[in-house]
XYZ file of C-alpha atoms in Angstrom:
725
model
C -37.366 -6.658 32.276
C -38.099 -10.113 33.717
C -36.370 -11.151 36.900
C -33.787 -13.743 35.881
C -32.339 -16.277 38.289
C -28.601 -16.083 37.581
C -28.020 -19.509 39.150
C -29.785 -21.056 36.172
C -27.643 -19.129 33.699
C -23.960 -20.107 33.794
C -23.074 -17.343 31.344
C -24.452 -14.532 33.541
C -21.030 -13.571 34.898
C -19.530 -13.433 31.418
C -22.390 -11.285 30.062
C -22.113 -8.944 33.033
C -18.408 -8.511 32.479
C -18.899 -7.865 28.757
C -21.383 -5.107 29.583
C -18.880 -3.606 32.027
C -16.166 -3.744 29.353
C -18.479 -1.943 26.940
C -19.186 0.777 29.516
C -15.442 1.246 30.076
C -14.896 1.453 26.324
C -17.650 4.074 25.963
C -16.063 6.179 28.700
C -12.598 5.973 27.122
C -14.011 6.774 23.702
C -15.890 9.805 25.035
C -12.733 11.198 26.625
C -10.477 10.703 23.622
C -12.853 11.087 20.702
C -16.551 11.439 21.510
C -16.630 14.897 23.080
C -14.747 16.403 20.141
C -17.001 14.591 17.677
C -20.118 15.859 19.454
C -18.744 19.402 19.450
C -17.950 19.262 15.740
C -21.451 17.965 15.002
C -22.935 20.891 16.932
C -20.908 23.316 14.823
C -22.264 21.495 11.740
C -25.955 21.259 12.631
C -26.547 22.987 15.971
C -28.927 25.833 16.633
C -27.675 29.319 15.844
C -27.057 30.119 19.552
C -26.111 26.675 20.889
C -22.561 27.774 21.740
C -23.843 30.279 24.305
C -25.873 27.789 26.311
C -24.591 27.011 29.781
C -24.152 23.253 29.302
C -21.499 24.042 26.696
C -20.178 27.508 27.476
C -19.726 26.879 31.222
C -18.987 23.146 31.061
C -15.459 21.830 31.771
C -13.337 23.046 28.885
C -15.882 25.751 27.994
C -15.029 29.348 27.225
C -17.059 30.994 30.023
C -16.218 31.033 33.690
C -18.962 29.562 35.861
C -18.833 32.619 38.116
C -18.640 35.136 35.277
C -21.290 37.861 35.415
C -20.185 39.866 32.385
C -22.603 41.018 29.729
C -23.283 38.575 26.914
C -24.271 39.568 23.379
C -27.923 39.955 22.536
C -27.471 38.682 18.976
C -25.890 35.226 19.194
C -24.774 33.504 16.001
C -22.686 30.627 14.634
C -20.370 30.911 11.622
C -20.860 27.468 10.067
C -17.505 26.704 8.501
C -18.072 22.987 9.186
C -21.059 22.850 6.861
C -18.947 24.461 4.154
C -16.273 21.786 4.563
C -18.843 19.008 4.162
C -20.535 20.718 1.222
C -17.221 21.154 -0.627
C -15.270 17.989 0.213
C -18.229 15.583 0.132
C -19.060 15.857 -3.604
C -15.373 15.838 -4.486
C -14.721 12.598 -2.587
C -17.810 10.718 -3.760
C -19.490 11.811 -6.983
C -20.545 8.444 -8.379
C -20.286 4.767 -7.577
C -16.779 3.420 -8.179
C -15.990 0.977 -10.952
C -14.669 -2.191 -9.308
C -11.756 -3.880 -11.056
C -10.805 -7.467 -10.252
C -7.380 -8.175 -11.691
C -5.929 -11.702 -11.726
C -2.448 -12.060 -10.310
C -0.328 -13.600 -13.060
C 2.977 -15.092 -12.015
C 6.265 -14.145 -13.688
C 7.418 -15.850 -16.877
C 9.988 -18.558 -16.156
C 12.819 -19.153 -18.647
C 13.441 -22.834 -19.543
C 17.079 -22.524 -18.472
C 15.922 -21.675 -14.918
C 14.156 -25.041 -14.795
C 17.238 -26.879 -16.059
C 15.730 -27.401 -19.515
C 17.889 -27.267 -22.621
C 15.782 -25.761 -25.456
C 17.923 -27.581 -28.012
C 16.931 -30.942 -26.544
C 13.683 -32.091 -28.259
C 12.539 -34.149 -25.253
C 13.174 -31.308 -22.771
C 11.613 -28.762 -25.123
C 8.486 -30.895 -25.353
C 8.324 -31.053 -21.545
C 8.668 -27.262 -21.309
C 5.880 -26.773 -23.872
C 3.658 -28.964 -21.725
C 4.539 -26.807 -18.701
C 3.619 -23.609 -20.586
C 0.309 -25.134 -21.665
C -0.597 -25.840 -18.052
C 0.372 -22.292 -17.030
C -1.788 -20.839 -19.809
C -4.681 -23.046 -18.725
C -4.429 -21.780 -15.130
C -4.187 -18.161 -16.253
C -7.316 -18.438 -18.375
C -9.207 -19.872 -15.393
C -8.059 -16.929 -13.263
C -9.166 -14.439 -15.914
C -12.575 -16.084 -16.109
C -13.009 -16.022 -12.339
C -11.924 -12.381 -12.132
C -14.415 -11.448 -14.860
C -17.229 -13.149 -12.926
C -16.294 -11.421 -9.659
C -15.901 -8.040 -11.329
C -19.317 -8.300 -12.973
C -20.973 -9.254 -9.680
C -19.277 -6.534 -7.607
C -20.146 -3.780 -10.083
C -23.790 -4.891 -10.038
C -23.637 -4.865 -6.248
C -22.524 -1.211 -6.032
C -25.847 -0.057 -7.515
C -28.149 -2.697 -6.077
C -26.870 -2.216 -2.511
C -27.283 1.582 -2.675
C -23.559 2.155 -2.149
C -23.693 5.830 -3.120
C -26.158 6.781 -0.366
C -24.422 4.666 2.284
C -20.944 5.946 1.396
C -22.012 9.598 1.315
C -23.399 9.273 4.843
C -20.151 7.728 6.022
C -18.000 10.363 4.292
C -20.029 13.187 5.822
C -19.570 11.747 9.303
C -15.869 11.106 8.712
C -15.322 14.743 7.699
C -17.186 16.066 10.741
C -16.329 13.596 13.501
C -13.146 11.997 12.204
C -14.242 8.408 11.510
C -17.136 6.433 10.128
C -17.954 2.832 9.173
C -19.475 0.709 6.435
C -20.599 -2.584 7.966
C -20.657 -5.598 5.639
C -23.132 -8.424 6.109
C -25.648 -10.453 4.113
C -28.867 -8.697 3.166
C -32.100 -10.272 1.957
C -34.772 -7.833 0.740
C -38.270 -8.389 2.042
C -40.253 -10.740 -0.166
C -37.170 -11.893 -2.077
C -35.384 -15.222 -1.961
C -32.157 -13.719 -3.292
C -29.423 -12.724 -0.840
C -26.442 -10.495 -1.475
C -23.728 -8.727 0.554
C -24.435 -5.144 1.565
C -22.158 -2.567 3.142
C -24.363 -0.184 5.090
C -23.545 2.926 7.077
C -23.073 2.541 10.838
C -22.491 5.675 12.903
C -19.317 5.841 14.939
C -21.552 6.848 17.855
C -22.798 3.236 18.006
C -19.343 1.692 17.980
C -16.733 0.968 20.662
C -13.426 -0.892 20.688
C -11.088 -2.460 23.202
C -10.079 0.499 25.455
C -6.670 -1.006 26.242
C -5.423 -1.011 22.636
C -3.044 1.642 21.315
C -3.064 0.514 17.677
C -5.682 -1.189 15.546
C -3.474 -4.258 15.329
C -3.755 -4.622 19.124
C -7.560 -4.560 19.313
C -8.988 -7.817 20.687
C -12.707 -6.990 20.473
C -15.171 -4.492 19.043
C -18.862 -3.946 19.754
C -21.710 -2.358 17.833
C -24.852 -0.948 19.438
C -28.147 -2.186 17.975
C -31.699 -1.214 18.924
C -34.550 -3.291 17.467
C -38.114 -4.188 18.371
C -38.352 -7.049 20.837
C -40.343 -9.241 18.443
C -37.688 -8.865 15.772
C -34.845 -9.859 18.106
C -36.919 -12.727 19.476
C -37.509 -14.024 15.951
C -33.888 -13.496 14.891
C -32.396 -15.479 17.791
C -35.337 -17.854 18.440
C -35.756 -16.879 22.109
C -39.203 -18.486 22.510
C -40.888 -15.224 23.567
C -38.933 -14.946 26.820
C -37.335 -11.583 26.020
C -38.557 -8.169 27.188
C -37.529 -4.699 26.080
C -35.532 -2.036 27.877
C -36.508 1.027 25.800
C -39.786 2.532 24.673
C -40.431 3.548 21.084
C -42.009 6.886 20.191
C -45.250 5.102 19.354
C -45.366 3.376 22.742
C -44.593 6.620 24.551
C -47.300 8.468 22.653
C -49.845 5.770 23.383
C -49.059 5.865 27.117
C -49.051 9.631 27.491
C -52.213 9.903 25.396
C -54.010 8.223 28.266
C -53.013 11.088 30.520
C -50.570 9.225 32.742
C -46.956 8.204 33.007
C -45.910 4.559 32.799
C -45.241 2.970 36.170
C -41.968 1.266 37.026
C -43.808 -2.042 37.154
C -45.069 -1.620 33.607
C -41.544 -0.781 32.454
C -40.027 -3.807 34.155
C -42.680 -6.124 32.792
C -42.104 -4.810 29.290
C -45.617 -3.449 28.756
C -44.316 -0.073 27.585
C -40.736 -0.991 26.661
C -41.137 -2.489 23.183
C -37.495 -1.981 22.080
C -34.344 -3.686 23.247
C -30.857 -2.228 23.096
C -28.078 -4.773 22.791
C -24.475 -4.949 21.677
C -23.031 -7.221 18.997
C -19.553 -8.157 20.211
C -16.920 -9.539 17.839
C -13.973 -10.934 19.759
C -10.528 -12.262 18.981
C -9.936 -13.133 22.606
C -12.354 -15.988 23.130
C -15.839 -16.398 24.531
C -15.264 -14.184 27.549
C -13.886 -16.572 30.140
C -10.511 -14.823 29.842
C -11.943 -11.599 31.249
C -11.072 -10.613 34.807
C -14.237 -11.965 36.384
C -13.469 -15.449 35.131
C -10.690 -15.687 37.732
C -13.096 -15.138 40.598
C -14.782 -17.975 42.400
C -18.266 -16.817 41.434
C -17.253 -16.716 37.826
C -16.080 -20.309 37.623
C -18.208 -22.659 35.557
C -18.351 -26.354 34.858
C -18.373 -25.523 31.152
C -15.163 -25.237 29.190
C -15.653 -22.027 27.217
C -12.167 -22.343 25.690
C -13.496 -24.965 23.310
C -15.277 -22.212 21.353
C -11.926 -20.820 20.185
C -10.585 -17.278 19.890
C -13.018 -15.803 17.368
C -16.487 -15.538 18.900
C -19.611 -13.509 18.273
C -21.915 -12.571 21.155
C -25.046 -10.432 21.383
C -25.296 -9.143 24.954
C -27.829 -6.854 26.597
C -28.201 -5.192 29.963
C -29.971 -7.365 32.580
C -30.047 -10.417 30.284
C -27.898 -13.178 31.857
C -27.066 -14.959 28.614
C -26.015 -13.992 25.083
C -29.046 -13.435 22.885
C -27.531 -15.618 20.171
C -26.748 -18.434 22.640
C -29.438 -18.720 25.358
C -28.697 -20.886 28.381
C -31.162 -23.632 27.458
C -29.206 -24.307 24.259
C -26.360 -25.676 26.382
C -28.428 -28.818 26.966
C -30.467 -28.881 23.755
C -27.736 -28.357 21.147
C -24.813 -30.551 20.165
C -21.332 -29.127 20.489
C -21.070 -28.490 16.742
C -24.370 -26.599 16.714
C -23.390 -24.552 19.766
C -19.970 -23.878 18.275
C -21.472 -22.440 15.090
C -23.899 -20.242 17.073
C -21.072 -18.290 18.722
C -18.778 -17.957 15.695
C -18.470 -14.932 13.438
C -21.130 -15.170 10.692
C -18.383 -14.489 8.139
C -14.736 -15.179 9.121
C -13.311 -11.759 8.305
C -10.689 -12.466 10.986
C -8.864 -14.711 8.501
C -6.750 -11.765 7.327
C -6.841 -9.966 10.673
C -9.851 -7.865 9.676
C -13.250 -6.997 11.103
C -16.802 -6.993 9.664
C -16.519 -3.294 8.797
C -14.448 -0.913 6.719
C -13.477 2.251 8.598
C -12.873 5.616 6.961
C -10.701 8.237 8.614
C -8.366 10.925 7.322
C -5.966 11.827 10.152
C -4.390 9.269 12.475
C -3.151 10.059 15.947
C 0.103 8.347 17.053
C -0.361 5.625 19.673
C -4.096 6.082 19.605
C -6.943 4.064 18.099
C -9.306 6.987 17.651
C -8.352 9.434 14.857
C -8.454 13.231 14.757
C -11.388 15.027 13.213
C -10.840 17.469 10.370
C -12.644 20.061 12.514
C -10.936 19.489 15.871
C -7.765 21.573 15.142
C -9.976 24.559 14.310
C -12.315 24.370 17.330
C -10.524 27.172 19.190
C -10.717 29.527 16.219
C -14.383 28.625 15.645
C -15.228 29.533 19.218
C -13.372 32.847 18.917
C -15.008 33.764 15.615
C -18.485 33.012 16.909
C -17.746 35.051 20.034
C -16.507 38.014 18.011
C -19.231 37.872 15.374
C -21.940 37.879 18.024
C -20.486 40.949 19.734
C -19.904 42.591 16.355
C -23.559 42.105 15.527
C -24.458 43.957 18.701
C -21.887 46.607 17.778
C -23.482 47.094 14.375
C -26.895 47.434 15.990
C -25.568 50.003 18.444
C -23.751 51.930 15.700
C -26.919 52.068 13.628
C -28.932 53.701 16.443
C -29.578 57.451 16.285
C -29.842 59.181 19.647
C -31.978 62.328 19.993
C -31.396 64.795 22.831
C -34.468 66.891 23.758
C -34.342 69.847 26.020
C -36.390 69.272 29.105
C -38.013 72.685 28.684
C -39.342 71.659 25.254
C -42.373 70.252 26.929
C -44.455 67.204 26.474
C -45.732 68.266 23.054
C -42.358 67.959 21.311
C -41.280 64.850 23.210
C -44.447 62.988 22.307
C -44.058 63.804 18.625
C -40.441 62.586 18.519
C -41.101 59.391 20.458
C -44.075 58.439 18.289
C -42.163 58.699 15.018
C -42.448 55.537 12.918
C -39.463 56.082 10.604
C -35.934 57.394 10.791
C -37.188 60.814 9.681
C -40.312 62.742 10.700
C -41.353 66.318 11.347
C -42.453 68.155 14.459
C -44.117 71.496 15.030
C -42.576 73.926 17.481
C -44.401 76.963 18.837
C -42.587 80.283 18.556
C -43.173 81.083 22.162
C -39.723 79.787 23.040
C -37.891 82.445 21.103
C -35.048 80.026 20.444
C -33.654 78.102 17.439
C -34.325 74.376 16.787
C -30.775 73.437 17.733
C -31.368 74.922 21.158
C -34.351 72.640 21.691
C -33.444 69.371 19.879
C -30.036 67.935 18.931
C -28.888 64.571 17.407
C -26.009 62.570 18.893
C -23.933 60.267 16.600
C -22.602 56.943 17.929
C -18.826 56.388 17.901
C -17.355 55.237 14.605
C -16.984 51.445 14.061
C -13.388 50.240 14.493
C -12.573 48.241 11.348
C -9.518 46.663 13.018
C -11.854 44.332 14.865
C -13.190 43.028 11.573
C -9.652 42.670 10.192
C -8.747 40.503 13.174
C -11.843 38.312 12.656
C -10.992 37.950 8.963
C -7.487 36.781 9.799
C -8.889 34.184 12.205
C -11.269 33.024 9.475
C -8.241 32.581 7.215
C -6.620 30.463 9.911
C -9.731 28.256 10.044
C -9.637 27.873 6.256
C -6.016 26.770 6.414
C -6.825 24.242 9.145
C -9.665 22.733 7.155
C -8.340 23.259 3.613
C -11.113 25.647 2.552
C -8.893 27.900 0.440
C -10.186 30.330 -2.158
C -9.240 27.919 -4.954
C -11.443 25.223 -3.429
C -14.291 27.724 -3.575
C -13.378 28.535 -7.186
C -12.446 32.119 -6.325
C -9.433 34.142 -7.423
C -6.720 34.717 -4.843
C -5.444 38.105 -3.678
C -2.462 37.930 -6.002
C -2.709 37.682 -9.754
C -1.243 34.660 -11.534
C 1.482 35.823 -13.907
C 2.416 32.659 -15.804
C 1.119 29.242 -16.820
C 3.813 27.573 -14.712
C 2.636 29.444 -11.628
C -0.951 28.438 -12.354
C 0.071 24.798 -12.710
C 1.998 24.871 -9.421
C -0.945 26.424 -7.604
C -3.334 23.846 -9.038
C -1.047 21.032 -7.901
C -0.667 22.479 -4.418
C -4.360 23.142 -3.926
C -5.209 19.547 -4.868
C -2.760 17.949 -2.417
C -5.280 17.638 0.408
C -8.282 16.575 -1.742
C -6.078 14.067 -3.577
C -4.864 12.564 -0.300
C -8.416 12.333 1.055
C -9.636 10.869 -2.228
C -6.879 8.252 -2.146
C -7.966 7.197 1.332
C -11.595 6.982 0.182
C -10.586 4.761 -2.744
C -8.597 2.462 -0.436
C -11.612 2.344 1.874
C -13.956 1.434 -0.983
C -11.504 -1.224 -2.231
C -11.393 -2.806 1.215
C -15.185 -2.655 1.361
C -15.506 -4.372 -2.032
C -13.098 -7.097 -0.928
C -15.211 -7.759 2.179
C -18.313 -7.965 -0.005
C -16.629 -10.588 -2.159
C -15.500 -12.503 0.940
C -19.068 -12.508 2.235
C -20.430 -13.606 -1.149
C -18.017 -16.514 -1.515
C -18.600 -17.647 2.071
C -22.407 -17.455 2.139
C -24.013 -17.258 -1.295
C -25.080 -20.253 -3.350
C -25.561 -20.647 -7.085
C -29.238 -19.707 -6.712
C -28.243 -16.344 -5.192
C -25.887 -15.370 -8.030
C -27.785 -16.957 -10.921
C -30.013 -13.897 -11.643
C -26.935 -11.689 -11.884
C -24.337 -13.959 -13.508
C -26.361 -16.445 -15.541
C -26.323 -20.227 -15.651
C -22.728 -20.819 -16.804
C -21.145 -18.420 -14.322
C -23.372 -19.732 -11.503
C -22.131 -23.251 -12.271
C -18.500 -22.071 -12.087
C -19.352 -20.227 -8.860
C -20.368 -23.494 -7.202
C -17.822 -25.847 -8.753
C -14.700 -23.676 -8.770
C -14.959 -20.332 -6.947
C -16.601 -21.514 -3.705
C -14.413 -24.612 -3.506
C -11.116 -22.736 -3.467
C -9.300 -21.944 -0.244
C -10.781 -18.972 1.647
C -7.253 -17.714 2.348
C -6.819 -17.066 -1.372
C -9.779 -14.697 -1.280
C -8.931 -12.688 1.812
C -5.207 -12.407 1.098
C -5.427 -11.580 -2.627
C -3.302 -14.550 -3.669
C -5.026 -14.961 -7.031
C -6.882 -11.684 -7.535
C -6.662 -8.023 -6.611
C -9.886 -6.107 -5.926
C -9.647 -2.351 -6.466
C -12.225 0.425 -6.548
C -11.771 3.051 -9.215
C -12.019 6.741 -8.431
C -15.360 7.911 -7.061
C -14.370 11.566 -6.824
C -15.927 14.184 -9.050
C -13.877 14.571 -12.249
C -12.650 17.921 -13.467
C -14.492 18.305 -16.792
C -12.159 20.962 -18.207
C -9.098 18.808 -17.570
C -10.938 15.782 -18.937
C -11.725 17.527 -22.235
C -8.168 18.831 -22.530
C -6.693 15.369 -21.915
C -8.991 13.755 -24.484
C -8.174 16.384 -27.115
C -4.442 15.910 -26.599
C -4.778 12.129 -26.745
C -6.966 12.297 -29.874
C -4.304 14.258 -31.765
C -1.885 11.359 -31.293
C -4.152 8.332 -31.423
C -6.900 9.309 -33.895
C -4.956 8.579 -37.147
C -4.149 5.034 -36.007
C -7.667 4.474 -34.646
C -9.206 5.611 -37.954
C -6.980 3.147 -39.802
C -8.079 0.333 -37.483
C -11.725 1.338 -37.959
C -11.378 1.139 -41.751
C -10.146 -2.439 -41.284
C -13.195 -3.332 -39.166
C -11.545 -2.906 -35.730
C -13.891 -0.216 -34.410
C -13.769 -0.764 -30.621
C -10.833 1.600 -29.824
C -12.216 4.325 -32.111
C -15.706 4.117 -30.626
C -14.332 4.153 -27.074
C -12.481 7.419 -27.715
C -15.517 8.979 -29.397
C -17.739 7.932 -26.475
C -15.395 9.437 -23.854
C -14.993 12.646 -25.843
C -18.742 13.049 -26.427
C -19.583 12.452 -22.761
C -16.956 14.963 -21.650
C -18.541 17.535 -23.990
C -22.140 16.620 -23.023
C -22.939 15.231 -26.472
C -24.735 12.102 -27.611
C -21.995 9.603 -28.585
C -24.407 7.390 -30.542
C -24.440 9.784 -33.492
C -20.686 9.505 -33.986
C -20.149 5.774 -33.535
C -18.740 3.604 -36.337
C -20.966 0.521 -36.809
C -20.749 -2.520 -39.068
C -23.387 -0.962 -41.339
C -21.278 2.173 -41.745
C -18.235 0.046 -42.621
C -20.212 -1.953 -45.180
C -21.521 1.226 -46.807
C -18.029 2.693 -46.914
C -16.646 -0.495 -48.435
C -19.312 -0.818 -51.187
C -17.573 -0.148 -54.584
C -18.881 1.891 -57.556
C -20.183 0.055 -60.742
C -16.875 0.543 -62.591
C -14.914 -0.635 -59.583
C -17.298 -3.589 -59.234
C -16.719 -4.560 -62.916
C -12.965 -4.268 -62.507
C -13.123 -6.321 -59.347
C -15.196 -8.957 -61.185
C -12.657 -9.126 -64.035
C -9.840 -9.375 -61.567
C -11.672 -12.139 -59.742
C -12.164 -14.032 -63.050
C -8.477 -13.688 -63.901
C -7.575 -14.814 -60.412
C -9.877 -17.813 -60.770
C -8.252 -18.744 -64.129
C -4.816 -18.386 -62.622
C -5.857 -20.526 -59.695
C -7.253 -23.179 -62.047
C -4.016 -23.184 -64.095
C -2.011 -23.422 -60.923
C -4.186 -26.290 -59.719
C -3.731 -28.164 -63.046
C 0.029 -27.636 -62.954
C 0.109 -28.805 -59.385
C -1.919 -31.908 -60.315
C 0.485 -32.674 -63.233
C 3.461 -32.264 -60.947
C 1.799 -34.521 -58.403
C 1.102 -37.196 -61.052
C 4.717 -37.030 -62.332
C 5.969 -37.307 -58.778
C 3.736 -40.313 -58.173
C 4.995 -42.021 -61.428
C 8.586 -41.345 -60.421
C 7.901 -42.825 -57.021
C 6.426 -45.960 -58.654
C 9.494 -46.392 -60.930
C 11.794 -45.977 -57.958
C 9.753 -48.541 -56.048
C 9.992 -51.058 -58.905
C 13.735 -50.550 -59.211
C 14.095 -51.134 -55.509
C 12.086 -54.323 -55.785
C 14.274 -55.621 -58.695
C 17.398 -54.750 -56.775
C 16.130 -56.683 -53.766
C 15.260 -59.679 -55.993
C 18.784 -59.712 -57.496
C 20.233 -59.506 -54.036
C 18.076 -62.449 -52.990
C 19.328 -64.494 -56.021
C 22.914 -63.652 -55.157
C 22.301 -64.828 -51.637
C 20.739 -68.039 -52.894
C 23.760 -68.657 -55.227
C 26.150 -68.044 -52.403
C 24.214 -70.464 -50.220
C 24.405 -73.166 -52.976
C 28.151 -72.647 -53.345
C 28.508 -73.083 -49.624
C 26.536 -76.341 -49.777
C 28.718 -77.686 -52.613
C 31.838 -76.790 -50.720
C 30.486 -78.462 -47.583
C 29.697 -81.656 -49.558
C 33.158 -81.628 -51.214
C 34.823 -81.239 -47.849
C 32.746 -84.079 -46.468
C 33.748 -86.367 -49.358
C 37.411 -85.425 -48.915
C 37.113 -86.175 -45.261
C 35.534 -89.557 -45.921
C 38.211 -90.395 -48.511
C 40.979 -89.454 -46.072
C 39.373 -91.590 -43.396
C 39.144 -94.568 -45.756
C 42.797 -94.221 -46.703
C 43.720 -93.994 -43.046
C 41.721 -97.111 -42.279
C 43.316 -98.946 -45.213
C 46.803 -98.076 -44.051
C 46.019 -99.217 -40.477
C 44.657 -102.502 -41.769
C 47.666 -103.104 -43.968
C 50.006 -102.346 -41.116
C 48.284 -104.811 -38.916
C 48.616 -107.517 -41.570
C 52.348 -106.918 -41.874
């Protein structure tokens, strides 16, 4: 590795402390989880005599005393019950890729009275109808979006090789207790199309915050990665300044082929170390300035690391004084926004409190982050069985040995003939000079009889292991020691034996659902229309850009609008499947046949397809198609003639009805015209009456005016006469 000057790297103290935190986490993990996981893996895939080696047998917690000098068995073996557990539970838990279902969340129906709307009021009723129209519009948009997401996720299960990745994770979870599927964006070599991929990451390459007791308390996780130096340099744009800290097999072979070992100088300069091991750290506790070293004087910095927020991503490596994804020279070259984005999670899975991975485990431990392996409770019995079986093998060998006692006086002739025998039986020649019988010269000694109680004890311990791990005789498909006497008893036993596989299968389905949700989160956060166009088509890609990607990310991660679920991936029971389909067909087939005769063939064909697949038949030969319906609906010549006559009569009746309707319409129109004319005459008479009344009023006004003038003249005449008098 190059010699870095830490004074030029203000993040050196933070990187050093992160590496120390990772070392502490590895130590805690090894104490609480790792040593049991390693032991279970040895029982799964170790050599036949690995248990008897000193590094295990005489290690702390081993079954042999360091000072023990007792005889050990010559034939050392391992009874591999762990392999049987993987071979039986693995196919049951994951038989095929799950079918992803994206269901829109539809709100409850709201009665108009709850909104203060009176249905009898036309104005309020119209307002409520407008409200229902908007609700229907929103629901149809949700259904369209869910259909697009469901189509994409189901394509992704096959394209991203989910079956292989999940089987690896399930195998490790059964053996060690936990495993991971890590979700990120994958771009195949030579392709411009990106898509989310959940790939298997071993729990051996994973550590968490050692101070946490529950997963909700974890503030950071880290994943070990080992890549070629050139690849890391290209990924993080490190300008060729990075050197490796590990040597690949190819580099080691090239060095040792020259007949020498690499010098320490060559290692430090990176001439033989062409790999680099580093840790990807995802934090919810900031950039790292909140760690203990940040409170020391040497850890203080002029930079305010708090401005990067709580959720940071760092790639740190031993002896590198800066994060690989944020080298020190970027502090001066990059703007704050660019630097901020460099140290953020690539995909904000923290929005719902999650992480970039989906973890699978089957047995939690109270107040502990690391779970319990399926194998750990049976470790003691496994050790005992292997111990006993190894000594029993020696016992069998000893019991099978035949011992021959030869009288010393028999001489070298007889001894040589017995010792050189190649089979269990041979013959020897004895001279008659001895004057004795054969029994006096040679006798056979039988070994002590084998004590079967030892085997009975081993068998009982094996039964205890089976109960610990769930490997009962029904799981193996074998009959139990007691005979089943009734159908009810058989049903109860079937239900009881499936309790553990059903519980494990339920956890696998929840794990796959969570994994599918993370894949959709990654797709909506990263992918563009060009990435989804080959899978979804032009119309759906347009909606992806204009509607799906523009919605709030909280709605995706918290399932506000949609629910993502993975269907069962466990191996179906074909006998039960056939029985269920037969029982369902007895009830549904008459109605489905009636629908099919009316042209509604989808339900009928679906049942036929499921039934044929369950019975290993080709469903295409039994499907009802449009051509079959047309052939079934084609009439005979007599029926065709009758139908033609009926059609002619119907046409005549329709023509007569049309003529009668036209006559009625004409009569109605004439009646309407007469009524209109009468109304017009009535209005004219009313107008004349009004005019006459107006004339009478004028005459009366004129008469009144004349009377008034006459009265005024008389009044004037009387005044004038009075004045004269």
